Amino acid sequence: MIRRNNKFSLNKFKTDFLHRYRWQILTFLGLIIVSSIFFPRGKSLQFTYQKDNIARETVIAPYTFPILKPDKKLQEDIAEALNSEPALFNRSQEVVDIQIQKINNLFLLINDIQVGQNKLALSTNKVFRLRYETAYQEAVSEFNADSVQLSLLKATFTNEYSIDHENTNWKSILWDSDSEKLRYPLDKFKNDIIKICRNRWSEGIYDIPLSDITSDEVLISQGEIPILVKPADYNDLEKAWTKARIEVNNLYSGNNQVLRDIGYDIVVKLMLPNLIYDKETTERRRDVKLNRVPRYQGTVLENERIVEKNTRITDDVLLKLKSLEAAMGKSDGFAGWGQLFLEYIGKFIIIGVVLSFFFTFLLLYRKDTFLNSRLVLLIAILFTSTIALAYLFYVQLDFSEYLIPVVVTAMTLTILFDARIGFMGATTIVLLIGMMIGNNIDFIIVMLFTSSIAMYNVRQLRTRSQVFTTIFSLLGASILVIIAIGIFKNESWDTIKIDLMYLSIVSVLAPIITYGLIGLFEIGFGVTTDLTLLELLDFNNPLLKRLQQQANGTFNHSVVVGNLAEGCSDAIGAHALLCRVGAYYHDIGKLKNPEYFIENQFSGESKHDKVTWTMSAKVIRNHVKEGLRLANEYGLPKVVQDFIATHHGNTRVEYFYRQALAEVKDPSEIDENAFRYPGPKPQTKETGILMICESIEAAVRSIKDPDIVKVEDMIDRITKKKLDDGQLDECPLTLDELRRIKGTVNGNTGMLPILRGIFHIRIEYPEEQPKASRSTLPPS
């Protein structure tokens, strides 16, 4: 029977556990599955080493495989093959004929414009001469026809040749006759331009820039037999224009600047390339040559020893091991389904084991975060994104492993949650990526060190200047760790400089990217960071402004409680900033009926004198409900609303409850629940601290002639009362932490030093301590 009961209890525990954490378990399994997609086969990792590592075991070739060429040598061979295949250009006579015809047409049009200009001048004079004669209308019609004809010619000139006919130089041709300003025969000018263009065409003009021709030679197809020449033997368009400019200047020397400028304009507009690049044929021929470039430089035979155990990995050995890794990767498609399935199961378990470090930490030490499935999903997204980017940068794009944004993830986790979650998350991610990229111990050391420095700088984010501090700290950490590894491994300074360059890029960009991501995650997942809390501390916040104006006594009470709560949080290592913000907003519900609360009663009259004790208690209790309503209306974060809901727990409004009992003979006539706050009780250390500070501040304020004995006695009594009433049962405060929260009057942390400064408490102890008065607590 006992064994059956134990089995039943175990099954019930499993069922409850799976039901309670079902979303967290699904997220965990999904993260494992997605991560395993980016991981290589286990066998390929078996022979993954870095240069100067010591071989863990003797490696024997399991089968014959080719030795890959080093990347640098392979790229050199590929470049040589591509350069050896000449770029193909086709010499086009058709281009020459068409452009010569366009030059002829241009000069014909210029001649027509000049003739039209002369005709218009004659018809203008004719209209002037015949203005008083009967032939005047005929002269006007002739003038209009000539004017329209000239306008059409000029429009054709502008549209077809994209030349501004109003340009000063072109006016010399278009507006003046040959014999006046130009003083050069138009036909001869045309023939000169054609000759200059023919000279360049005969040399050959490429239709692509000379710098884009990467081959050692070019092949010019200009008939049955193509010719092979050097690229510099011909001109690109820019070089052809330069030569044409020189020839134009030499031909029209002297003071004829107009001819020089116009001639060069025509050359630029109408001298087009006549060597046309055959890109398709060239690239097809280069692909053939590229495919013929050997990727290997030798062979390792089956059972050949690659490296002996406990020997240093040299460049030659490393190349053979990488070749073996590549050969094993190619054999994936030939492996049996059973073998692949078993390897995947092993990969799944290994990744799960590493991830379980982090998720177990959440379950044991950050349970509030673990219970929030939305936050767990956020963490899984950060993990998945980092691993996916690692695969993209390192495996697909062949970038340096130091560009993987582990530091961004570490800082994001630290700012969104805390430094411990950030450190555990960064460690887990670094281990996973380190395995994924080949058990790279250098990467693990560098990323752990730089991430730790980054997390230390942003663990308490208070100002924007911390972004720049983090950048400089990361730069210093990167320089230190990279140089140390380089010296230890005897690497060249060129290698060290390259690694430093990549880490410097990450050092500068990581804090900036993190700062931008924080806002997105805050909005998308409802996370409250220190930056948001700092904004809520601003006294110009609309809600605090209202509290200051409409309930000034409550506002001052909240500020004092904020000072106490922050000091107590510092004493036990809780979230001090959150405590202060929670204290500022915990009594915002008193904005409704502020005159019913003693700290806002300045006239000496009490509103409670005109209502029943039950109604008074209802008004007092209602400030929690009203506070939550205002918090929702003004969009206060959930973590701040928790302070409003829990700062009284489910305690009684003791003063009014006692007054109500005094008026009845039978205590059962009084409904105790009508005098209790709705709760819930504090769930975190921070909300527990606020409950204690809020009660003690009000109580100490009521002490007449406070001294250290009275204050200590009041703190002890109120703390004991909260414990006895079970108000702190659901928050993780320990007795030792309660002792540290109280502090000592001569100390620097805790409650007593702050109270001493606020209320100017006397420190001296009398020889005989009188019994402390039990003052009646005011309603709060």
Short mmCIF file of N, CA, C and O in Angstrom, two decimals, residues 521-623:
data_model
loop_
_atom_site.label_atom_id
_atom_site.label_comp_id
_atom_site.label_asym_id
_atom_site.label_seq_id
_atom_site.Cartn_x
_atom_site.Cartn_y
_atom_site.Cartn_z
N PHE A 521 12.44 45.23 -27.29
CA PHE A 521 12.06 44.13 -26.39
C PHE A 521 11.17 44.62 -25.25
O PHE A 521 10.28 43.89 -24.81
N GLU A 522 11.39 45.83 -24.78
CA GLU A 522 10.53 46.37 -23.73
C GLU A 522 9.09 46.46 -24.21
O GLU A 522 8.15 46.09 -23.49
N ILE A 523 8.91 46.95 -25.44
CA ILE A 523 7.57 47.11 -25.99
C ILE A 523 6.96 45.75 -26.32
O ILE A 523 5.80 45.46 -26.00
N GLY A 524 7.75 44.88 -26.96
CA GLY A 524 7.22 43.61 -27.44
C GLY A 524 6.92 42.60 -26.36
O GLY A 524 6.00 41.80 -26.49
N PHE A 525 7.71 42.61 -25.26
CA PHE A 525 7.57 41.56 -24.25
C PHE A 525 7.21 42.11 -22.86
O PHE A 525 7.17 41.35 -21.91
N GLY A 526 6.96 43.40 -22.77
CA GLY A 526 6.54 43.96 -21.50
C GLY A 526 7.60 43.90 -20.41
O GLY A 526 7.28 43.79 -19.23
N VAL A 527 8.88 43.98 -20.79
CA VAL A 527 9.96 43.97 -19.82
C VAL A 527 10.25 45.41 -19.39
O VAL A 527 10.21 46.32 -20.21
N THR A 528 10.52 45.59 -18.11
CA THR A 528 10.84 46.91 -17.59
C THR A 528 12.31 46.97 -17.23
O THR A 528 12.76 46.23 -16.36
N THR A 529 13.05 47.85 -17.87
CA THR A 529 14.49 47.98 -17.61
C THR A 529 14.75 49.19 -16.71
O THR A 529 13.85 49.98 -16.42
N ASP A 530 16.00 49.33 -16.31
CA ASP A 530 16.38 50.46 -15.47
C ASP A 530 16.15 51.79 -16.17
O ASP A 530 15.88 52.81 -15.52
N LEU A 531 16.27 51.80 -17.49
CA LEU A 531 16.05 53.04 -18.23
C LEU A 531 14.62 53.53 -18.06
O LEU A 531 14.36 54.72 -17.88
N THR A 532 13.66 52.60 -18.12
CA THR A 532 12.26 52.96 -17.91
C THR A 532 12.03 53.41 -16.47
O THR A 532 11.30 54.38 -16.22
N LEU A 533 12.64 52.72 -15.52
CA LEU A 533 12.48 53.09 -14.12
C LEU A 533 13.05 54.49 -13.86
O LEU A 533 12.47 55.27 -13.09
N LEU A 534 14.17 54.83 -14.49
CA LEU A 534 14.74 56.16 -14.33
C LEU A 534 13.80 57.24 -14.85
O LEU A 534 13.68 58.32 -14.27
N GLU A 535 13.12 56.93 -15.95
CA GLU A 535 12.15 57.89 -16.48
C GLU A 535 10.99 58.09 -15.51
O GLU A 535 10.47 59.21 -15.37
N LEU A 536 10.59 57.03 -14.81
CA LEU A 536 9.48 57.12 -13.86
C LEU A 536 9.86 57.91 -12.61
O LEU A 536 8.98 58.36 -11.87
N LEU A 537 11.15 58.07 -12.33
CA LEU A 537 11.58 58.83 -11.16
C LEU A 537 11.46 60.34 -11.37
O LEU A 537 11.55 61.10 -10.40
N ASP A 538 11.27 60.76 -12.60
CA ASP A 538 11.20 62.19 -12.90
C ASP A 538 9.97 62.79 -12.23
O ASP A 538 8.84 62.36 -12.46
N PHE A 539 10.18 63.83 -11.39
CA PHE A 539 9.06 64.47 -10.71
C PHE A 539 8.12 65.19 -11.67
O PHE A 539 7.02 65.59 -11.27
N ASN A 540 8.54 65.36 -12.91
CA ASN A 540 7.66 65.95 -13.91
C ASN A 540 6.74 64.92 -14.56
O ASN A 540 5.94 65.27 -15.43
N ASN A 541 6.87 63.66 -14.15
CA ASN A 541 5.92 62.64 -14.61
C ASN A 541 4.50 63.08 -14.25
O ASN A 541 4.26 63.53 -13.12
N PRO A 542 3.55 62.99 -15.18
CA PRO A 542 2.20 63.50 -14.91
C PRO A 542 1.58 62.97 -13.62
O PRO A 542 0.90 63.71 -12.90
N LEU A 543 1.80 61.71 -13.32
CA LEU A 543 1.19 61.12 -12.12
C LEU A 543 1.82 61.67 -10.85
O LEU A 543 1.12 62.01 -9.89
N LEU A 544 3.16 61.77 -10.84
CA LEU A 544 3.83 62.36 -9.67
C LEU A 544 3.51 63.85 -9.55
O LEU A 544 3.43 64.38 -8.42
N LYS A 545 3.32 64.51 -10.68
CA LYS A 545 2.97 65.93 -10.64
C LYS A 545 1.60 66.11 -9.98
O LYS A 545 1.41 66.99 -9.14
N ARG A 546 0.66 65.25 -10.34
CA ARG A 546 -0.67 65.30 -9.71
C ARG A 546 -0.58 65.02 -8.22
O ARG A 546 -1.22 65.69 -7.40
N LEU A 547 0.22 64.02 -7.86
CA LEU A 547 0.35 63.66 -6.45
C LEU A 547 0.95 64.82 -5.66
O LEU A 547 0.52 65.11 -4.53
N GLN A 548 1.91 65.51 -6.24
CA GLN A 548 2.56 66.63 -5.57
C GLN A 548 1.60 67.79 -5.37
O GLN A 548 1.64 68.48 -4.34
N GLN A 549 0.71 68.01 -6.35
CA GLN A 549 -0.20 69.16 -6.29
C GLN A 549 -1.46 68.87 -5.49
O GLN A 549 -1.94 69.74 -4.75
N GLN A 550 -2.00 67.64 -5.61
CA GLN A 550 -3.29 67.34 -5.01
C GLN A 550 -3.19 66.60 -3.68
O GLN A 550 -4.16 66.57 -2.91
N ALA A 551 -2.06 65.95 -3.42
CA ALA A 551 -1.89 65.22 -2.16
C ALA A 551 -0.43 65.36 -1.72
O ALA A 551 0.34 64.40 -1.71
N ASN A 552 -0.07 66.59 -1.35
CA ASN A 552 1.33 66.89 -1.09
C ASN A 552 1.89 66.08 0.08
O ASN A 552 3.05 65.67 0.07
N GLY A 553 1.07 65.86 1.11
CA GLY A 553 1.53 65.06 2.25
C GLY A 553 1.86 63.64 1.84
O GLY A 553 2.88 63.07 2.27
N THR A 554 1.01 63.05 0.99
CA THR A 554 1.27 61.70 0.49
C THR A 554 2.53 61.68 -0.37
O THR A 554 3.32 60.73 -0.32
N PHE A 555 2.72 62.72 -1.17
CA PHE A 555 3.91 62.81 -2.01
C PHE A 555 5.18 62.81 -1.16
O PHE A 555 6.13 62.07 -1.42
N ASN A 556 5.20 63.64 -0.12
CA ASN A 556 6.37 63.70 0.75
C ASN A 556 6.59 62.37 1.47
O ASN A 556 7.73 61.91 1.63
N HIS A 557 5.48 61.75 1.91
CA HIS A 557 5.57 60.43 2.54
C HIS A 557 6.20 59.42 1.57
O HIS A 557 7.07 58.63 1.95
N SER A 558 5.80 59.47 0.30
CA SER A 558 6.30 58.51 -0.70
C SER A 558 7.79 58.72 -0.95
O SER A 558 8.55 57.75 -1.12
N VAL A 559 8.24 59.97 -0.98
CA VAL A 559 9.65 60.25 -1.20
C VAL A 559 10.49 59.72 -0.04
O VAL A 559 11.56 59.11 -0.24
N VAL A 560 10.01 59.94 1.19
CA VAL A 560 10.75 59.46 2.35
C VAL A 560 10.80 57.93 2.35
O VAL A 560 11.85 57.32 2.60
N VAL A 561 9.66 57.29 2.04
CA VAL A 561 9.63 55.84 1.97
C VAL A 561 10.57 55.34 0.86
O VAL A 561 11.23 54.31 1.00
N GLY A 562 10.66 56.11 -0.23
CA GLY A 562 11.58 55.75 -1.30
C GLY A 562 13.02 55.74 -0.83
O GLY A 562 13.81 54.84 -1.18
N ASN A 563 13.40 56.75 -0.03
CA ASN A 563 14.76 56.78 0.53
C ASN A 563 15.01 55.56 1.42
O ASN A 563 16.07 54.92 1.35
N LEU A 564 14.02 55.25 2.28
CA LEU A 564 14.16 54.10 3.17
C LEU A 564 14.27 52.79 2.37
O LEU A 564 15.14 51.96 2.64
N ALA A 565 13.39 52.63 1.41
CA ALA A 565 13.36 51.38 0.64
C ALA A 565 14.64 51.18 -0.15
O ALA A 565 15.17 50.06 -0.24
N GLU A 566 15.18 52.26 -0.71
CA GLU A 566 16.42 52.13 -1.47
C GLU A 566 17.58 51.75 -0.56
O GLU A 566 18.40 50.88 -0.90
N GLY A 567 17.65 52.37 0.62
CA GLY A 567 18.71 52.02 1.56
C GLY A 567 18.61 50.59 2.04
O GLY A 567 19.62 49.88 2.16
N CYS A 568 17.40 50.12 2.32
CA CYS A 568 17.20 48.73 2.76
C CYS A 568 17.55 47.75 1.65
O CYS A 568 18.12 46.68 1.89
N SER A 569 17.23 48.10 0.40
CA SER A 569 17.55 47.23 -0.74
C SER A 569 19.05 47.11 -0.91
O SER A 569 19.58 46.02 -1.16
N ASP A 570 19.75 48.22 -0.78
CA ASP A 570 21.21 48.19 -0.88
C ASP A 570 21.81 47.28 0.19
O ASP A 570 22.84 46.63 -0.03
N ALA A 571 21.18 47.25 1.37
CA ALA A 571 21.71 46.46 2.49
C ALA A 571 21.69 44.97 2.20
O ALA A 571 22.53 44.23 2.71
N ILE A 572 20.75 44.50 1.37
CA ILE A 572 20.63 43.06 1.10
C ILE A 572 20.87 42.71 -0.36
O ILE A 572 20.70 41.57 -0.77
N GLY A 573 21.25 43.70 -1.16
CA GLY A 573 21.52 43.41 -2.57
C GLY A 573 20.29 43.25 -3.43
O GLY A 573 20.35 42.62 -4.49
N ALA A 574 19.15 43.82 -3.02
CA ALA A 574 17.94 43.77 -3.84
C ALA A 574 18.00 44.90 -4.89
O ALA A 574 18.96 45.67 -4.97
N HIS A 575 16.92 45.01 -5.68
CA HIS A 575 16.88 45.99 -6.76
C HIS A 575 16.49 47.34 -6.17
O HIS A 575 15.31 47.68 -6.04
N ALA A 576 17.50 48.16 -5.85
CA ALA A 576 17.26 49.42 -5.14
C ALA A 576 16.47 50.41 -5.99
O ALA A 576 15.57 51.09 -5.48
N LEU A 577 16.79 50.51 -7.27
CA LEU A 577 16.08 51.46 -8.13
C LEU A 577 14.60 51.10 -8.23
O LEU A 577 13.73 51.98 -8.17
N LEU A 578 14.30 49.82 -8.38
CA LEU A 578 12.91 49.39 -8.44
C LEU A 578 12.18 49.70 -7.15
O LEU A 578 11.01 50.11 -7.15
N CYS A 579 12.84 49.52 -6.00
CA CYS A 579 12.24 49.83 -4.71
C CYS A 579 11.88 51.31 -4.62
O CYS A 579 10.80 51.67 -4.14
N ARG A 580 12.77 52.16 -5.05
CA ARG A 580 12.50 53.60 -4.98
C ARG A 580 11.32 53.98 -5.87
O ARG A 580 10.43 54.73 -5.46
N VAL A 581 11.30 53.45 -7.09
CA VAL A 581 10.20 53.75 -8.01
C VAL A 581 8.88 53.22 -7.43
O VAL A 581 7.85 53.92 -7.45
N GLY A 582 8.89 51.98 -6.91
CA GLY A 582 7.68 51.42 -6.31
C GLY A 582 7.18 52.26 -5.15
O GLY A 582 5.97 52.46 -4.98
N ALA A 583 8.11 52.80 -4.35
CA ALA A 583 7.74 53.64 -3.21
C ALA A 583 7.11 54.95 -3.68
O ALA A 583 6.15 55.44 -3.08
N TYR A 584 7.62 55.53 -4.77
CA TYR A 584 7.07 56.79 -5.27
C TYR A 584 5.62 56.64 -5.72
O TYR A 584 4.83 57.58 -5.61
N TYR A 585 5.28 55.46 -6.22
CA TYR A 585 3.95 55.30 -6.82
C TYR A 585 3.00 54.43 -5.98
O TYR A 585 1.85 54.25 -6.37
N HIS A 586 3.44 53.93 -4.83
CA HIS A 586 2.62 52.95 -4.12
C HIS A 586 1.32 53.54 -3.57
O HIS A 586 0.33 52.83 -3.39
N ASP A 587 1.30 54.85 -3.30
CA ASP A 587 0.11 55.47 -2.71
C ASP A 587 -0.61 56.41 -3.67
O ASP A 587 -1.33 57.31 -3.22
N ILE A 588 -0.44 56.22 -4.99
CA ILE A 588 -1.10 57.13 -5.93
C ILE A 588 -2.62 57.03 -5.84
O ILE A 588 -3.33 57.95 -6.25
N GLY A 589 -3.15 55.93 -5.27
CA GLY A 589 -4.60 55.81 -5.12
C GLY A 589 -5.19 56.83 -4.17
O GLY A 589 -6.40 57.09 -4.18
N LYS A 590 -4.34 57.48 -3.36
CA LYS A 590 -4.82 58.50 -2.43
C LYS A 590 -5.16 59.81 -3.14
O LYS A 590 -5.62 60.76 -2.49
N LEU A 591 -4.92 59.85 -4.48
CA LEU A 591 -5.36 61.03 -5.24
C LEU A 591 -6.88 61.16 -5.21
O LEU A 591 -7.41 62.25 -5.42
N LYS A 592 -7.58 60.06 -5.00
CA LYS A 592 -9.02 60.12 -4.82
C LYS A 592 -9.30 60.24 -3.31
O LYS A 592 -8.89 59.41 -2.53
N ASN A 593 -9.95 61.30 -2.95
CA ASN A 593 -10.25 61.60 -1.54
C ASN A 593 -8.97 61.75 -0.71
O ASN A 593 -8.80 61.09 0.32
N PRO A 594 -8.02 62.60 -1.12
CA PRO A 594 -6.77 62.73 -0.36
C PRO A 594 -6.98 63.25 1.06
O PRO A 594 -6.18 62.95 1.96
N GLU A 595 -8.07 64.02 1.27
CA GLU A 595 -8.29 64.61 2.59
C GLU A 595 -8.66 63.59 3.65
O GLU A 595 -8.69 63.90 4.84
N TYR A 596 -8.94 62.35 3.27
CA TYR A 596 -9.27 61.30 4.23
C TYR A 596 -8.01 60.68 4.84
O TYR A 596 -8.12 59.81 5.72
N PHE A 597 -6.84 61.07 4.39
CA PHE A 597 -5.59 60.47 4.87
C PHE A 597 -4.84 61.50 5.71
O PHE A 597 -4.71 62.68 5.32
N ILE A 598 -4.36 61.05 6.86
CA ILE A 598 -3.88 61.95 7.89
C ILE A 598 -2.74 62.85 7.43
O ILE A 598 -2.63 64.00 7.86
N GLU A 599 -1.88 62.35 6.49
CA GLU A 599 -0.74 63.17 6.07
C GLU A 599 -1.18 64.36 5.22
O GLU A 599 -0.39 65.29 4.98
N ASN A 600 -2.44 64.33 4.75
CA ASN A 600 -2.97 65.44 3.94
C ASN A 600 -3.95 66.32 4.71
O ASN A 600 -4.60 67.18 4.11
N GLN A 601 -4.12 66.07 6.00
CA GLN A 601 -5.07 66.84 6.82
C GLN A 601 -4.28 67.95 7.52
O GLN A 601 -3.61 67.74 8.52
N PHE A 602 -4.39 69.16 6.97
CA PHE A 602 -3.61 70.28 7.49
C PHE A 602 -4.46 71.25 8.32
O PHE A 602 -3.92 72.08 9.04
N SER A 603 -5.80 71.16 8.22
CA SER A 603 -6.66 72.12 8.92
C SER A 603 -7.02 71.67 10.33
O SER A 603 -7.60 72.43 11.09
N GLY A 604 -6.72 70.46 10.69
CA GLY A 604 -7.07 69.94 12.01
C GLY A 604 -8.39 69.20 12.03
O GLY A 604 -8.69 68.48 12.98
N GLU A 605 -9.22 69.39 10.99
CA GLU A 605 -10.49 68.68 10.92
C GLU A 605 -10.29 67.36 10.18
O GLU A 605 -9.49 67.26 9.26
N SER A 606 -11.05 66.34 10.61
CA SER A 606 -10.96 65.01 9.99
C SER A 606 -12.28 64.66 9.33
O SER A 606 -13.35 64.77 9.95
N LYS A 607 -12.19 64.24 8.07
CA LYS A 607 -13.39 63.80 7.34
C LYS A 607 -14.02 62.56 7.97
O LYS A 607 -15.20 62.29 7.78
N HIS A 608 -13.20 61.80 8.70
CA HIS A 608 -13.71 60.56 9.29
C HIS A 608 -14.72 60.83 10.42
O HIS A 608 -15.48 59.93 10.79
N ASP A 609 -14.74 62.04 10.95
CA ASP A 609 -15.67 62.36 12.03
C ASP A 609 -17.11 62.37 11.55
O ASP A 609 -18.04 62.26 12.36
N LYS A 610 -17.33 62.48 10.25
CA LYS A 610 -18.68 62.61 9.70
C LYS A 610 -19.19 61.31 9.08
O LYS A 610 -20.28 61.29 8.51
N VAL A 611 -18.41 60.22 9.11
CA VAL A 611 -18.84 58.95 8.51
C VAL A 611 -18.63 57.83 9.52
O VAL A 611 -17.98 58.00 10.55
N THR A 612 -19.21 56.67 9.21
CA THR A 612 -19.05 55.52 10.11
C THR A 612 -17.64 54.95 9.98
O THR A 612 -16.92 55.21 9.01
N TRP A 613 -17.26 54.15 10.99
CA TRP A 613 -15.94 53.54 10.96
C TRP A 613 -15.80 52.58 9.77
O TRP A 613 -14.74 52.51 9.15
N THR A 614 -16.88 51.90 9.44
CA THR A 614 -16.83 50.98 8.30
C THR A 614 -16.61 51.75 7.00
O THR A 614 -15.84 51.33 6.13
N MET A 615 -17.31 52.90 6.87
CA MET A 615 -17.14 53.70 5.67
C MET A 615 -15.71 54.27 5.60
O MET A 615 -15.09 54.33 4.55
N SER A 616 -15.20 54.69 6.77
CA SER A 616 -13.82 55.19 6.80
C SER A 616 -12.85 54.13 6.33
O SER A 616 -11.93 54.38 5.54
N ALA A 617 -13.04 52.90 6.86
CA ALA A 617 -12.16 51.80 6.45
C ALA A 617 -12.28 51.53 4.96
O ALA A 617 -11.30 51.23 4.28
N LYS A 618 -13.49 51.65 4.41
CA LYS A 618 -13.69 51.41 2.98
C LYS A 618 -12.94 52.44 2.14
O LYS A 618 -12.31 52.11 1.13
N VAL A 619 -13.00 53.72 2.59
CA VAL A 619 -12.28 54.77 1.86
C VAL A 619 -10.78 54.51 1.90
O VAL A 619 -10.07 54.65 0.90
N ILE A 620 -10.29 54.13 3.11
CA ILE A 620 -8.84 53.88 3.25
C ILE A 620 -8.43 52.70 2.39
O ILE A 620 -7.41 52.74 1.68
N ARG A 621 -9.18 51.60 2.45
CA ARG A 621 -8.84 50.39 1.68
C ARG A 621 -8.91 50.64 0.18
O ARG A 621 -8.18 50.03 -0.60
N ASN A 622 -9.80 51.54 -0.22
CA ASN A 622 -10.05 51.74 -1.64
C ASN A 622 -8.85 52.37 -2.35
O ASN A 622 -8.77 52.34 -3.58
N HIS A 623 -7.88 52.94 -1.59
CA HIS A 623 -6.76 53.59 -2.29
C HIS A 623 -5.89 52.59 -3.02
O HIS A 623 -5.18 52.95 -3.96
#
